[in-house]
XYZ file of C-alpha atoms in Angstrom:
154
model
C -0.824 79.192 -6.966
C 0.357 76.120 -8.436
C -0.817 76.631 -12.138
C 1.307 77.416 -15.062
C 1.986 80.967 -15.510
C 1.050 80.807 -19.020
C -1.948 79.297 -17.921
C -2.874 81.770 -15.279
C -2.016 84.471 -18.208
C -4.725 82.720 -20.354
C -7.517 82.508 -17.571
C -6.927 86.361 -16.324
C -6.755 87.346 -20.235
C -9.649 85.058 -21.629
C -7.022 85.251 -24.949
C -10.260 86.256 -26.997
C -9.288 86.853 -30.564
C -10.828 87.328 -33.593
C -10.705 83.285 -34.430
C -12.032 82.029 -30.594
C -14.296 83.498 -28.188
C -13.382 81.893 -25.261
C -10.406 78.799 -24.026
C -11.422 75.506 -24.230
C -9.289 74.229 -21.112
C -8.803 70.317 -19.815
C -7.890 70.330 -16.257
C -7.441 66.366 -15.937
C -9.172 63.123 -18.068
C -10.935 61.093 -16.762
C -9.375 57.408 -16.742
C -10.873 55.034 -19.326
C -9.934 52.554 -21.857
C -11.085 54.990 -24.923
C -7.780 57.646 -23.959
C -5.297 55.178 -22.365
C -1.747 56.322 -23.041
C -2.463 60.079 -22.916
C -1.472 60.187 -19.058
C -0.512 64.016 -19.119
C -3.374 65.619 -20.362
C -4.147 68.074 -17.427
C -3.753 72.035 -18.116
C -3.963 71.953 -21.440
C -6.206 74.460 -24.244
C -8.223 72.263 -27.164
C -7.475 74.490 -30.007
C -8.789 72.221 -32.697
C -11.242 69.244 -33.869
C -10.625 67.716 -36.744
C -8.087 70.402 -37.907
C -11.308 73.053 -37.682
C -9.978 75.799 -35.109
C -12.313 76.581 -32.158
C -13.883 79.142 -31.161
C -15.931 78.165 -27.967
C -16.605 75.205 -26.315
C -20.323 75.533 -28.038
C -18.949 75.235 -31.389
C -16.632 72.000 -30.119
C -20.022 70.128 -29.278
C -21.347 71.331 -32.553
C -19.126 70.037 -33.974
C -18.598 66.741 -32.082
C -22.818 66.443 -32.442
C -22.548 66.611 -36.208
C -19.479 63.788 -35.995
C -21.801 61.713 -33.878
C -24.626 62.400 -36.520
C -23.016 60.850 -39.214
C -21.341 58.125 -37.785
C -25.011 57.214 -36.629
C -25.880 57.668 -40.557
C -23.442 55.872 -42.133
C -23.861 52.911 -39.125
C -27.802 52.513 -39.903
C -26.666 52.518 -43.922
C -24.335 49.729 -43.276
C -26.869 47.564 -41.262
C -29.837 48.244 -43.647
C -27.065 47.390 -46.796
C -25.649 44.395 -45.305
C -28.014 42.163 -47.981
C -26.241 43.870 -50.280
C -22.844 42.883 -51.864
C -20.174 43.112 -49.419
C -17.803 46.033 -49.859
C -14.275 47.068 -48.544
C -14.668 48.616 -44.683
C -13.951 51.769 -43.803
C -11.521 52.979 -41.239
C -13.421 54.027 -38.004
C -14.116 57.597 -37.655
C -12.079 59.295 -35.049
C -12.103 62.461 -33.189
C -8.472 64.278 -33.507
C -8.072 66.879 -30.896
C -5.283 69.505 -31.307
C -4.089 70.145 -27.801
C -1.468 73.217 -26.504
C 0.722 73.025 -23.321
C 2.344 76.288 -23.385
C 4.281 76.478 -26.603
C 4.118 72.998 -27.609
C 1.009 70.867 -29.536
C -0.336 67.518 -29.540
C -2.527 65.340 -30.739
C -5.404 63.627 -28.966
C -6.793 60.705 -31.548
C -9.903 59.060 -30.315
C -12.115 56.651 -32.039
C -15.297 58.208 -32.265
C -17.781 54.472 -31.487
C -15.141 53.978 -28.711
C -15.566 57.625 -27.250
C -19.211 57.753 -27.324
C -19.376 54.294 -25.199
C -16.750 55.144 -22.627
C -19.670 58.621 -22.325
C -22.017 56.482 -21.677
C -20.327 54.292 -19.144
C -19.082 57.384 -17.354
C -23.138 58.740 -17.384
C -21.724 62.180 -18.341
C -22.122 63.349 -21.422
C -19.831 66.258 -21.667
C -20.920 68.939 -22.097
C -24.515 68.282 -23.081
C -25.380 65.837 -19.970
C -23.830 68.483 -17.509
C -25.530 70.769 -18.773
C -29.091 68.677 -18.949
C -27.829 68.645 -15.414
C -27.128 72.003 -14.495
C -30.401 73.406 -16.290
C -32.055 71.244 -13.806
C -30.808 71.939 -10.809
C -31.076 75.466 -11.727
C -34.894 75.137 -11.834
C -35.539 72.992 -9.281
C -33.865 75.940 -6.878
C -36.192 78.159 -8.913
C -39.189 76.179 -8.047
C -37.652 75.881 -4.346
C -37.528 79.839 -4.198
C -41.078 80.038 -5.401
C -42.716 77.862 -3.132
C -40.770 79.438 0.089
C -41.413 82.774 -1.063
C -45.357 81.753 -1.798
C -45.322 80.168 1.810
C -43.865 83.584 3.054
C -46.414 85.410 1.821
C -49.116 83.159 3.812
């Protein structure tokens, strides 16, 4: 076994605790413009978005769907204001991911427009797409099992 022993720890252990019900674990990135520069990302645990602690990787895409909410809010108020008198910018809205490799923590800072086009260039929407993707497959070996099992029956 290759994999850190504190990481093997964590898997066998599932480290529930009171604040997170399961590890939120990146085994590699994927290569893209959007997180250029963060080459060692592999075998790490997300503990936080946006300085809110995690509990499950559920509550991460909550809370990355309510980012992507209001940046899509605040977007279409800017386009249906732009008659209006012009005003100072805002900063873009980014994504900050608090990320642990054994006993040490960084910071993964991603603007949020820029993230959600390099998902849609990949065509996997993580986790939502996958599993869009998985729910699918899942029924159409359902279906599969019905039909073969109806055709037994014959």
């Amino acid at each position: 076994n290759n994999a850190p022993r504190w990481l093997t720890e964590l898997m066998s252990t599932g480290k529930k605790t009171e604040d997170r019900e399961e590890a939120i674990l990146v085994v590699q990135k994927l290569p893209h413009d959007v997180n250029k520069g963060y080459n060692s990302m592999g075998n790490r645990i997300v503990t936080h978005l946006d300085g809110m602690p995690l509990r499950s990787l559920s509550h991460m895409q909550s809370l990355i769907d309510e980012a992507v909410a209001d940046h899509q809010a605040t977007s279409e108020k800017a386009a249906s204001d732009k008659d209006a008198a012009p005003t100072t910018t805002s900063a873009p809205r980014m994504l900050e991911f608090s990320v642990t490799h054994g006993n040490s923590t960084d910071l993964l800072v991603l603007p949020l427009a820029d993230a959600l086009k390099a998902d849609q260039q990949a065509a996997y929407n993580i986790p939502q797409r996958r599993h869009q993707l998985l729910r699918e497959q899942r029924a159409e070996q359902k279906e599969l099992q019905q039909r073969e099992a109806a055709a037994a029956q014959q």
